[in-house]
Short mmCIF file of C-alpha atoms in Angstrom, two decimals:
data_model
loop_
_atom_site.label_atom_id
_atom_site.label_comp_id
_atom_site.label_asym_id
_atom_site.label_seq_id
_atom_site.Cartn_x
_atom_site.Cartn_y
_atom_site.Cartn_z
CA MET A 239 16.08 -39.21 47.52
CA ALA A 240 17.07 -42.68 48.94
CA ASN A 241 20.33 -44.29 47.86
CA SER A 242 19.84 -47.32 45.82
CA LYS A 243 21.69 -49.33 43.20
CA TYR A 244 19.23 -48.01 40.73
CA GLU A 245 20.23 -44.34 41.24
CA TYR A 246 22.40 -44.55 37.93
CA VAL A 247 19.25 -43.93 36.14
CA LYS A 248 19.72 -40.16 36.95
CA CYS A 249 22.43 -40.01 34.74
CA PHE A 250 19.93 -40.10 31.88
CA GLU A 251 18.46 -36.69 32.88
CA LEU A 252 19.59 -33.56 30.97
CA GLU A 253 19.77 -29.95 32.11
CA ASP A 254 17.80 -27.79 29.80
CA GLU A 255 19.07 -24.27 31.25
CA VAL A 256 18.12 -21.11 29.47
CA MET A 257 21.44 -19.41 29.51
CA PHE A 258 21.96 -15.72 30.44
CA PRO A 259 21.41 -13.20 29.08
CA ASN A 260 18.51 -14.48 27.29
CA PHE A 261 15.02 -13.45 28.46
CA ILE A 262 12.72 -16.14 29.31
CA LEU A 263 9.16 -16.25 27.73
CA VAL A 264 6.73 -18.99 28.48
CA SER A 265 3.80 -19.37 25.92
CA ILE A 266 0.83 -21.60 26.78
CA THR A 267 -2.28 -22.33 24.66
CA ALA A 268 -5.43 -24.04 25.78
CA SER A 269 -6.02 -27.24 23.85
CA LYS A 270 -9.86 -27.50 23.89
CA LEU A 271 -10.96 -23.67 24.14
CA HIS A 272 -14.04 -23.36 21.70
CA LYS A 273 -15.10 -19.97 20.30
CA PRO A 274 -12.26 -18.41 21.65
CA TYR A 275 -13.54 -14.76 21.24
CA HIS A 276 -16.20 -15.55 24.03
CA VAL A 277 -15.78 -12.35 26.20
CA ASN A 278 -16.29 -14.51 29.46
CA ALA A 279 -13.72 -17.01 28.47
CA LEU A 280 -11.22 -14.20 27.68
CA ASN A 281 -11.88 -12.63 31.11
CA LEU A 282 -11.29 -16.03 32.78
CA MET A 283 -7.89 -16.20 30.87
CA ASN A 284 -7.17 -12.76 32.00
CA SER A 285 -7.81 -13.35 35.50
CA CYS A 286 -5.56 -16.49 35.43
CA ALA A 287 -2.72 -14.42 34.13
CA VAL A 288 -3.35 -11.91 36.86
CA ALA A 289 -3.05 -14.81 39.49
CA VAL A 290 0.38 -16.06 37.69
CA LEU A 291 1.64 -12.46 38.03
CA GLU A 292 0.65 -12.37 41.78
CA GLU A 293 2.08 -15.75 42.50
CA TYR A 294 5.49 -15.35 40.78
CA ALA A 295 7.31 -12.13 41.55
CA ASP A 296 9.80 -12.86 38.62
CA ILE A 297 7.11 -12.76 35.85
CA VAL A 298 6.72 -8.85 35.19
CA LEU A 299 4.64 -8.94 31.85
CA ALA A 300 1.99 -11.15 30.11
CA TYR A 301 0.20 -10.66 26.89
CA GLY A 302 -2.76 -12.95 25.81
CA PHE A 303 -5.48 -13.26 23.31
CA SER A 304 -8.00 -16.02 22.33
CA ASP A 305 -6.74 -19.24 23.91
CA GLU A 306 -3.22 -18.35 24.43
CA TYR A 307 -0.93 -16.34 26.84
CA THR A 308 2.67 -15.59 27.03
CA PHE A 309 4.58 -14.82 30.25
CA VAL A 310 7.79 -12.69 30.33
CA PHE A 311 10.14 -13.14 33.23
CA LYS A 312 12.51 -10.43 34.52
CA LYS A 313 15.88 -10.60 32.73
CA THR A 314 18.12 -11.57 35.82
CA THR A 315 15.61 -14.26 36.85
CA LYS A 316 16.83 -17.40 38.65
CA PHE A 317 13.62 -18.94 38.84
CA TYR A 318 14.24 -22.52 39.45
CA GLU A 319 17.69 -21.89 37.95
CA ARG A 320 16.23 -21.26 34.63
CA ARG A 321 15.65 -24.78 33.63
CA ALA A 322 13.13 -24.71 30.71
CA SER A 323 11.08 -27.78 31.63
CA LYS A 324 10.72 -26.65 35.31
CA VAL A 325 9.87 -23.11 34.53
CA LEU A 326 7.12 -24.20 31.88
CA SER A 327 5.70 -26.88 33.76
CA ILE A 328 5.11 -24.79 36.82
CA VAL A 329 3.51 -21.91 34.88
CA SER A 330 1.26 -24.09 32.81
CA SER A 331 0.32 -26.42 35.89
CA PHE A 332 -0.45 -23.26 38.01
CA PHE A 333 -2.49 -21.59 35.26
CA SER A 334 -4.71 -24.69 34.78
CA SER A 335 -5.27 -25.00 38.41
CA VAL A 336 -6.42 -21.46 38.72
CA PHE A 337 -8.58 -21.76 35.48
CA VAL A 338 -10.58 -24.61 37.12
CA ARG A 339 -10.84 -22.84 40.48
CA LYS A 340 -12.12 -19.51 38.85
CA TRP A 341 -14.42 -21.20 36.30
CA HIS A 342 -17.62 -20.57 38.11
CA GLU A 343 -16.81 -16.93 38.61
CA PHE A 344 -17.18 -16.37 34.97
CA PHE A 345 -19.42 -19.28 33.99
CA PRO A 346 -21.82 -19.59 36.79
CA GLN A 347 -24.40 -21.43 34.88
CA MET A 348 -22.20 -23.87 33.11
CA GLU A 349 -20.48 -26.82 34.39
CA LEU A 350 -16.86 -27.51 33.54
CA HIS A 351 -17.31 -31.19 32.06
CA SER A 352 -13.62 -32.04 31.55
CA PRO A 353 -10.17 -31.16 32.75
CA PRO A 354 -8.57 -28.41 30.73
CA SER A 355 -4.94 -28.69 29.57
CA PHE A 356 -2.45 -26.33 28.21
CA HIS A 357 0.36 -27.09 26.04
CA GLY A 358 3.32 -24.70 25.92
CA LYS A 359 6.87 -23.76 24.98
CA VAL A 360 9.72 -21.82 26.21
CA ILE A 361 11.02 -18.87 24.12
CA PRO A 362 14.41 -17.51 24.96
CA CYS A 363 14.96 -13.90 23.38
CA ALA A 364 18.59 -13.03 23.23
CA ALA A 365 17.99 -9.25 23.28
CA ILE A 366 15.23 -6.65 24.01
CA ASP A 367 14.79 -6.03 20.26
CA ALA A 368 13.85 -9.62 20.10
CA LEU A 369 11.40 -9.42 22.62
CA GLN A 370 9.97 -6.34 21.09
CA ALA A 371 9.61 -8.29 17.70
CA TYR A 372 8.05 -11.22 19.47
CA LEU A 373 5.24 -9.02 21.24
CA SER A 374 4.66 -7.20 17.95
CA TRP A 375 4.27 -10.57 15.99
CA ARG A 376 1.72 -11.95 18.66
CA GLN A 377 -0.32 -8.83 18.66
CA ASN A 378 -0.59 -8.84 14.85
CA ILE A 379 -1.54 -12.48 15.06
CA CYS A 380 -4.30 -11.42 17.67
CA HIS A 381 -5.83 -8.89 15.05
CA LEU A 382 -5.70 -11.26 12.13
CA LYS A 383 -7.13 -14.22 14.12
CA ASN A 384 -9.84 -12.03 15.73
CA GLN A 385 -10.94 -10.87 12.30
CA TYR A 386 -11.28 -14.58 11.05
CA ASP A 387 -12.98 -15.60 14.23
CA GLN A 388 -15.43 -12.84 14.07
CA CYS A 389 -16.54 -13.68 10.61
CA PHE A 390 -16.29 -17.69 10.80
CA TRP A 391 -18.43 -17.99 14.00
CA ARG A 392 -21.13 -15.48 12.85
CA LEU A 393 -21.44 -17.41 9.61
CA VAL A 394 -21.78 -20.58 11.75
CA GLU A 395 -24.34 -18.90 14.04
CA HIS A 396 -26.45 -17.87 10.82
CA GLY A 397 -26.67 -21.47 9.57
CA MET A 398 -23.57 -22.53 7.94
CA ASN A 399 -21.57 -25.47 8.98
CA GLU A 400 -18.07 -25.12 9.82
CA LYS A 401 -16.78 -26.50 6.42
CA GLU A 402 -19.05 -24.07 4.61
CA ALA A 403 -18.09 -20.95 6.80
CA LYS A 404 -14.25 -21.89 6.05
CA ASP A 405 -14.79 -22.17 2.44
CA PHE A 406 -16.90 -18.95 2.34
CA ILE A 407 -13.97 -16.91 4.02
CA ASP A 408 -11.41 -18.60 2.00
CA GLY A 409 -13.30 -17.79 -1.19
CA ALA A 410 -13.74 -14.07 -0.15
CA LYS A 411 -9.99 -13.47 0.34
CA LYS A 412 -9.98 -10.57 -2.21
CA ARG A 413 -12.56 -8.92 0.13
CA ASP A 414 -11.31 -7.55 3.54
CA LEU A 415 -12.66 -9.46 6.64
CA ASN A 416 -13.86 -6.16 7.92
CA ASP A 417 -15.95 -5.59 4.85
CA ILE A 418 -17.54 -8.98 5.04
CA LEU A 419 -18.55 -8.25 8.78
CA PHE A 420 -20.10 -5.08 7.86
CA ASP A 421 -21.80 -6.22 4.62
CA GLU A 422 -23.07 -9.59 5.94
CA PHE A 423 -23.70 -8.67 9.68
CA ASN A 424 -23.74 -4.93 9.73
CA VAL A 425 -20.73 -4.96 12.32
CA ASN A 426 -18.23 -2.30 12.40
CA TYR A 427 -15.04 -4.12 13.35
CA ASN A 428 -13.38 -0.99 14.95
CA THR A 429 -16.25 -0.69 17.30
CA LEU A 430 -15.76 -4.20 18.86
CA ASP A 431 -14.27 -4.68 22.38
CA PRO A 432 -10.52 -3.53 22.29
CA MET A 433 -9.96 -6.96 24.19
CA LEU A 434 -11.04 -8.76 21.10
CA ARG A 435 -8.99 -6.72 18.65
CA GLN A 436 -5.89 -5.80 20.61
CA GLY A 437 -5.59 -8.65 23.24
CA SER A 438 -4.82 -8.01 26.97
CA CYS A 439 -1.51 -6.98 28.47
CA VAL A 440 -1.13 -7.68 32.17
CA LEU A 441 1.70 -5.94 33.79
CA LYS A 442 3.08 -4.73 37.24
CA THR A 443 3.09 -0.84 37.74
CA MET A 444 3.85 1.30 40.67
CA VAL A 445 1.19 3.12 42.48
CA GLY A 446 1.28 5.19 45.78
CA ASP A 447 -0.93 4.19 48.63
CA VAL A 448 -1.66 6.71 51.38
CA VAL A 449 -0.44 4.96 54.53
CA LYS A 450 -0.73 7.94 57.03
CA TYR A 451 -1.06 11.42 57.24
CA THR A 452 1.22 14.11 58.95
CA GLU A 453 0.21 16.24 61.87
CA ASP A 454 -0.69 19.14 59.50
CA GLY A 455 -2.91 16.69 57.41
CA ALA A 456 -0.57 16.05 54.56
CA PRO A 457 -0.75 12.57 53.05
CA VAL A 458 2.43 10.28 53.30
CA GLU A 459 2.41 7.76 50.52
CA ARG A 460 4.11 4.48 50.09
CA LYS A 461 4.97 2.97 46.65
CA ARG A 462 3.80 -0.46 46.10
CA ARG A 463 3.47 -2.84 42.98
CA LYS A 464 0.04 -3.24 41.50
CA ILE A 465 -1.08 -5.55 38.50
CA ASN A 466 -3.06 -3.81 35.73
CA THR A 467 -4.83 -5.31 32.74
CA VAL A 468 -4.82 -2.96 29.76
CA HIS A 469 -5.91 -3.43 26.04
CA TYR A 470 -3.33 -1.12 24.25
CA LYS A 471 -3.29 -0.89 20.51
CA LYS A 472 0.40 -1.25 20.15
CA ILE A 473 2.10 -2.91 23.14
CA ALA A 474 5.55 -3.16 21.28
CA SER A 475 5.62 0.54 20.50
CA THR A 476 8.17 2.89 22.21
CA ARG A 477 5.54 5.17 23.69
CA PHE A 478 3.67 2.36 25.60
CA TRP A 479 6.82 0.46 26.81
CA ASN A 480 8.78 3.28 27.86
CA GLU A 481 6.01 4.60 29.99
CA GLN A 482 6.13 1.76 32.27
CA THR A 483 8.62 2.10 35.08
CA ILE A 484 8.81 -1.66 35.99
CA LEU A 485 9.34 -2.86 32.40
CA LEU A 486 12.24 -0.49 31.82
CA LYS A 487 13.88 -1.58 35.17
CA GLU A 488 13.44 -5.38 34.85
CA LEU A 489 13.51 -5.82 30.96
CA GLY A 490 14.94 -2.68 29.29
CA VAL A 491 14.23 0.08 26.76
CA PHE A 492 12.56 -0.15 23.41
CA ALA A 493 14.96 2.02 21.32
CA GLU A 494 12.94 2.35 18.11
CA GLU A 495 9.53 1.45 16.66
CA ILE A 496 9.40 -1.85 14.99
CA ASN A 497 7.27 -2.90 11.83
CA ASN A 498 6.79 -5.70 9.56
CA VAL A 499 8.10 -8.70 11.63
CA LYS A 500 8.85 -11.95 9.84
CA PRO A 501 7.16 -14.92 11.70
CA GLU A 502 10.14 -16.94 10.72
CA TYR A 503 12.49 -14.73 12.58
CA VAL A 504 10.61 -15.04 15.87
CA ARG A 505 10.00 -18.67 15.62
CA SER A 506 13.71 -19.26 15.48
CA PHE A 507 13.83 -18.35 19.01
CA GLU A 508 11.67 -21.24 20.15
CA PHE A 509 13.10 -23.79 22.61
CA ASP A 510 11.29 -26.74 21.17
CA SER A 511 13.71 -29.58 21.33
CA LYS A 512 12.42 -33.15 20.30
CA LEU A 513 12.97 -36.21 22.32
CA MET A 514 15.21 -38.82 21.15
CA PRO A 515 13.47 -41.34 18.89
CA SER A 516 12.76 -44.90 19.63
CA THR A 517 13.57 -44.34 23.40
CA TRP A 518 11.01 -44.74 26.21
CA VAL A 519 9.91 -41.52 27.81
CA VAL A 520 9.34 -40.80 31.44
CA VAL A 521 7.45 -37.79 32.40
CA ARG A 522 7.86 -37.39 36.40
CA ILE A 523 5.70 -34.63 37.90
CA ASP A 524 6.38 -33.40 41.53
CA GLY A 525 4.22 -31.28 43.77
CA CYS A 526 5.40 -27.83 44.32
CA HIS A 527 5.86 -26.84 47.90
CA PHE A 528 3.58 -29.50 49.13
CA HIS A 529 4.82 -29.59 52.60
CA ARG A 530 3.16 -26.35 53.03
CA PHE A 531 0.10 -27.46 51.02
CA SER A 532 -0.32 -30.58 53.12
CA GLU A 533 0.13 -28.63 56.41
CA ILE A 534 -2.55 -26.03 55.48
CA HIS A 535 -4.93 -28.76 54.24
CA GLU A 536 -4.25 -30.69 57.33
CA PHE A 537 -3.15 -33.93 55.62
CA VAL A 538 -2.86 -36.82 58.07
CA LYS A 539 0.79 -37.84 58.87
CA PRO A 540 2.77 -39.67 57.63
CA ASN A 541 0.35 -40.65 55.09
CA ASP A 542 -3.04 -39.49 54.17
CA ASP A 543 -4.98 -42.14 52.06
CA ARG A 544 -7.34 -39.46 50.69
CA ALA A 545 -4.52 -37.50 49.29
CA LEU A 546 -2.94 -40.63 47.92
CA ASN A 547 -6.07 -41.71 46.39
CA LEU A 548 -6.63 -38.24 44.78
CA MET A 549 -3.33 -38.43 43.07
CA ASN A 550 -4.25 -42.10 42.00
CA SER A 551 -7.54 -40.88 40.55
CA CYS A 552 -5.71 -38.15 38.58
CA ALA A 553 -3.08 -40.60 37.29
CA VAL A 554 -6.01 -42.99 35.99
CA ALA A 555 -7.32 -39.85 34.34
CA VAL A 556 -4.14 -39.28 32.58
CA LEU A 557 -3.94 -42.73 31.31
CA GLU A 558 -7.29 -42.49 30.08
CA GLU A 559 -6.67 -39.20 28.18
CA PHE A 560 -3.40 -40.38 26.57
CA ARG A 561 -4.28 -43.90 26.23
CA GLN A 562 -2.63 -44.38 22.88
CA ASP A 563 0.79 -43.22 24.45
CA ILE A 564 1.10 -43.80 28.11
CA VAL A 565 1.43 -47.44 29.21
CA PHE A 566 2.18 -47.30 32.97
CA ALA A 567 2.44 -44.83 35.83
CA TYR A 568 3.63 -45.13 39.21
CA GLY A 569 3.19 -42.68 42.30
CA VAL A 570 4.21 -42.23 45.71
CA SER A 571 3.41 -39.28 47.93
CA ASP A 572 3.12 -36.10 45.78
CA GLU A 573 4.93 -37.49 42.82
CA TYR A 574 3.84 -39.45 39.85
CA SER A 575 5.96 -41.00 36.87
CA PHE A 576 4.19 -41.55 33.38
CA ILE A 577 6.02 -44.06 30.96
CA LEU A 578 5.22 -43.15 27.29
CA LYS A 579 5.77 -46.11 24.89
CA LYS A 580 8.91 -46.45 22.87
CA SER A 581 7.08 -45.54 19.54
CA THR A 582 5.17 -42.54 20.79
CA ASP A 583 4.63 -39.68 18.38
CA LEU A 584 2.83 -37.66 20.85
CA TYR A 585 2.99 -34.03 19.85
CA GLN A 586 5.70 -35.25 17.38
CA ARG A 587 7.68 -35.99 20.55
CA ARG A 588 8.21 -32.18 21.35
CA ALA A 589 9.29 -32.30 24.92
CA SER A 590 7.69 -29.01 26.09
CA LYS A 591 4.23 -29.84 24.68
CA ILE A 592 4.36 -33.25 26.29
CA ILE A 593 5.55 -31.85 29.43
CA SER A 594 2.84 -29.02 29.70
CA ALA A 595 0.08 -31.00 28.45
CA ILE A 596 0.47 -33.74 30.87
CA VAL A 597 1.23 -31.73 34.03
CA SER A 598 -1.48 -29.29 33.36
CA PHE A 599 -4.15 -31.86 32.76
CA PHE A 600 -2.95 -33.71 35.96
CA THR A 601 -3.37 -30.45 37.76
CA SER A 602 -6.77 -29.44 36.66
CA THR A 603 -7.98 -32.98 37.34
CA TYR A 604 -6.51 -32.69 40.86
CA VAL A 605 -8.62 -29.43 41.44
CA MET A 606 -11.72 -30.77 39.87
CA ARG A 607 -11.72 -33.94 41.90
CA TRP A 608 -10.58 -32.38 45.30
CA ASN A 609 -14.16 -32.57 46.85
CA ASN A 610 -14.40 -36.15 45.89
CA PHE A 611 -11.70 -36.96 48.31
CA PHE A 612 -11.73 -34.01 50.51
CA PRO A 613 -15.65 -32.96 51.09
CA GLN A 614 -15.11 -31.35 54.35
CA THR A 615 -12.01 -29.56 53.47
CA GLU A 616 -12.04 -26.32 51.32
CA LEU A 617 -9.21 -26.10 48.72
CA ASN A 618 -7.64 -23.02 50.06
CA TYR A 619 -5.34 -22.02 47.02
CA SER A 620 -4.30 -23.23 43.87
CA PRO A 621 -1.80 -26.30 43.79
CA SER A 622 0.94 -26.80 40.99
CA PHE A 623 3.26 -29.36 40.05
CA ASP A 624 6.68 -29.25 38.16
CA ALA A 625 7.63 -31.77 35.57
CA ARG A 626 10.52 -33.25 33.41
CA ALA A 627 10.89 -35.58 30.72
CA VAL A 628 13.65 -38.06 30.42
CA CYS A 629 14.37 -40.64 27.53
CA TYR A 630 15.54 -44.23 28.46
CA PRO A 631 16.80 -46.47 25.77
CA SER A 632 15.50 -49.83 26.96
CA ALA A 633 12.72 -51.42 28.85
CA GLU A 634 15.30 -52.81 31.33
CA ILE A 635 16.39 -49.37 32.33
CA VAL A 636 12.85 -48.27 32.40
CA ARG A 637 12.26 -51.04 35.15
CA ASP A 638 15.34 -49.74 36.91
CA TYR A 639 13.99 -46.30 36.93
CA LEU A 640 10.75 -47.66 38.32
CA SER A 641 12.71 -49.85 40.79
CA TRP A 642 14.59 -46.62 42.03
CA ARG A 643 11.15 -44.75 42.58
CA GLN A 644 9.72 -47.78 44.67
CA VAL A 645 12.95 -48.14 46.86
CA ASP A 646 12.76 -44.45 47.41
CA CYS A 647 9.01 -44.91 48.53
CA HIS A 648 10.05 -47.69 50.83
CA ILE A 649 12.85 -45.90 52.67
CA ASN A 650 11.12 -42.60 52.72
CA ASN A 651 8.00 -44.25 54.32
CA GLN A 652 10.19 -46.00 56.87
CA TYR A 653 11.71 -42.63 57.76
CA ASN A 654 8.44 -40.78 57.97
CA THR A 655 6.73 -43.37 60.06
CA CYS A 656 9.28 -43.14 62.47
CA PHE A 657 9.68 -39.33 62.48
CA TRP A 658 5.84 -38.87 63.06
CA LYS A 659 5.68 -41.66 65.56
CA LEU A 660 8.45 -39.66 67.39
CA VAL A 661 6.54 -36.52 67.16
CA ALA A 662 3.44 -38.15 68.51
CA SER A 663 5.24 -39.36 71.56
CA GLY A 664 6.00 -35.69 72.44
CA LYS A 665 9.38 -34.93 70.64
CA SER A 666 9.56 -31.60 68.69
CA LYS A 667 10.24 -31.92 64.86
CA ARG A 668 13.85 -31.03 65.32
CA GLU A 669 14.42 -33.67 67.99
CA ALA A 670 12.77 -36.21 65.95
CA GLN A 671 15.32 -35.34 62.92
CA ARG A 672 18.13 -35.51 65.40
CA SER A 673 17.09 -38.87 66.78
CA LEU A 674 16.69 -40.29 63.24
CA LYS A 675 20.07 -38.90 61.83
CA GLY A 676 22.26 -41.71 60.94
CA ALA A 677 20.04 -44.35 62.53
CA GLN A 678 19.33 -47.80 60.79
CA LEU A 679 15.64 -47.42 60.11
CA GLN A 680 14.83 -51.02 60.52
CA LYS A 681 16.18 -51.03 64.05
CA LYS A 682 14.48 -47.73 64.79
CA ILE A 683 11.09 -49.29 63.64
CA GLU A 684 11.65 -52.09 66.19
CA GLU A 685 12.52 -49.83 69.14
CA LEU A 686 9.20 -47.72 68.36
CA ALA A 687 7.21 -50.87 68.37
CA ILE A 688 5.97 -50.27 64.77
CA ASP A 689 4.35 -53.21 63.14
CA TYR A 690 5.60 -51.89 59.77
CA ASN A 691 4.31 -54.77 57.65
CA LYS A 692 0.78 -54.14 58.95
CA LEU A 693 0.83 -50.60 57.51
CA PRO A 694 -1.43 -50.27 54.18
CA VAL A 695 0.48 -51.69 51.31
CA MET A 696 -0.20 -48.49 49.31
CA PHE A 697 2.03 -46.54 51.90
CA ARG A 698 4.77 -48.99 51.66
CA GLN A 699 4.91 -49.89 47.90
CA GLY A 700 3.20 -46.86 46.18
CA SER A 701 0.59 -47.03 43.39
CA SER A 702 1.02 -48.61 39.93
CA VAL A 703 -1.46 -47.70 37.25
CA PHE A 704 -1.83 -49.63 34.19
CA ARG A 705 -4.26 -51.39 31.77
CA ASP A 706 -5.11 -54.58 33.24
CA ARG A 707 -6.83 -56.11 30.21
CA ILE A 708 -7.25 -55.40 26.67
CA ASP A 709 -10.73 -54.62 25.33
CA ASN A 710 -11.57 -54.22 21.48
CA VAL A 711 -13.60 -51.32 20.69
CA LEU A 712 -15.28 -50.69 17.40
CA ILE A 713 -14.82 -47.30 16.02
CA HIS A 714 -17.18 -45.72 13.54
CA GLN A 715 -15.28 -43.48 11.18
CA GLU A 716 -16.44 -41.54 8.05
CA ASN A 717 -14.51 -43.97 5.67
CA GLY A 718 -15.63 -47.15 7.43
CA GLU A 719 -15.47 -49.10 10.75
CA SER A 720 -12.16 -49.88 12.37
CA SER A 721 -11.27 -51.34 15.82
CA GLU A 722 -9.07 -49.73 18.53
CA SER A 723 -7.87 -51.59 21.50
CA TYR A 724 -7.22 -50.27 24.96
CA GLY A 725 -7.16 -51.63 28.35
CA LYS A 726 -9.16 -51.09 31.34
CA VAL A 727 -7.17 -48.86 33.79
CA ALA A 728 -6.32 -50.31 37.16
CA VAL A 729 -4.68 -49.31 40.27
CA ALA A 730 -2.64 -51.72 42.12
CA HIS A 731 -0.11 -51.50 45.11
CA ILE A 732 2.39 -54.06 44.23
CA ASP A 733 6.10 -55.07 44.10
CA ILE A 734 7.25 -53.79 40.67
CA ILE A 735 11.12 -54.41 41.63
CA GLY A 736 10.87 -58.26 41.09
CA SER A 737 9.86 -59.98 37.82
CA ALA A 738 6.50 -61.52 38.88
CA PHE A 739 4.49 -58.51 37.93
CA TRP A 740 6.12 -58.05 34.59
CA LEU A 741 5.81 -61.72 33.69
CA GLU A 742 2.18 -61.34 34.38
CA HIS A 743 1.91 -58.18 32.19
CA PRO A 744 4.46 -58.57 29.43
CA GLY A 745 2.52 -56.32 27.04
CA ILE A 746 3.27 -53.33 29.12
CA LEU A 747 6.96 -52.78 28.25
CA ASP A 748 7.00 -55.02 25.19
CA GLU A 749 6.51 -52.68 22.15
CA LYS A 750 5.68 -55.62 19.87
CA LEU A 751 2.68 -56.43 21.89
CA HIS A 752 1.22 -52.74 21.77
CA VAL A 753 -1.65 -52.42 19.27
CA TRP A 754 -2.95 -48.92 20.14
CA LYS A 755 -2.93 -46.85 16.97
CA LYS A 756 -0.81 -43.60 16.74
CA CYS A 757 -2.58 -40.49 17.11
#
């Protein structure tokens, strides 16, 4: 980060570390997955969970059903120093990225029309018995939810609308849902796919691979970790758990069986803090390991307008998706900051849901739109972003925050322009770094004969995304017509440190002039 007088805004950032000895669980749920018992959709979710365990060595177990998945980190994990927002955002971002990339494997005849998003939360468990209780609770919910869904969607498929199907099931509460399935549809619930009834458990196991043979022909094995997906009746049972070597080593032993878990007990673990009311909220996302990502995908140095415009396109999509809450965004390089209005009640201001929903939507949009900006370059692996949410008490401080980011853009771009000019002249990267250490960048630019002011303004000032004008749209609702106002989203490369832009667009940071309705 560059030094500037605006850096004081960092003091508003709060650490959200999950302290030892708590276990860290990350639970994510798809926001728009329809007919969740669809076998292909479940297999897609399972495949994404496998990819998460392959990507992150600290995750040793995942359990999922329907449209949700929970990931369990080993007890001693220091993954991103145990910061809840970072852990959550990385998992939800990577999961959504993989979801988009794998879609056509499971739905080859169906286009993915809109970017998926996943909202989630961090669940600290203080002891192994709390983890056991959580897993038992979720598997019981899997069973109950699947019973309901099996009845509900069959009723819809046989002619009822969704309200009629719900009323029918609610009115038949005295009858077991299994009986309804059998009586109405001749379906024996216990013969349904175990994946539907029991969910999916993804875990790491130890297997032996034959690596060579001795002179007398005896095989020599080497142990390695393998990821398996199983559909076991009771994953929180001592029998299942204590047969898993890696779970015992990384998480601990289930000492006794557990029954009749109270949901209220498990929900008390949830790390679900609400953001301070009547404050502006900034959600900043950053690319994870994007130096490597840019090298593998051969981004132009120091700036690739294709990559920057892809980021801008994703930011526009975020403002359109969250149009009632996000009023401005600023981006540079592999980061973007989204400003939520002071009165926002998005997800009841729950930080975890806001962070995970925005970063996963941004990531899935990035993957879906990759070919629009890199038609000749294959996306070699799934990108991901981390995110955090910070509250600021006044519009003036929000402006200082944005000024900090634009100053950072300017100084970093000066440095990178000089650095890559030196590399292009024949210096090694290490020599270029040494040459620039402690140097005055403006003098270095003159020495290298760089006409800095002729560089594209997007490189020098970053990208601002906002609603440039207000349209009034008539909304047809069941109880009559009402109007909703929103702006046409624009991308501009402008000075946001001075006052001119804000005087021309007073409604962006003036809560009194916002007319968007609450969700």
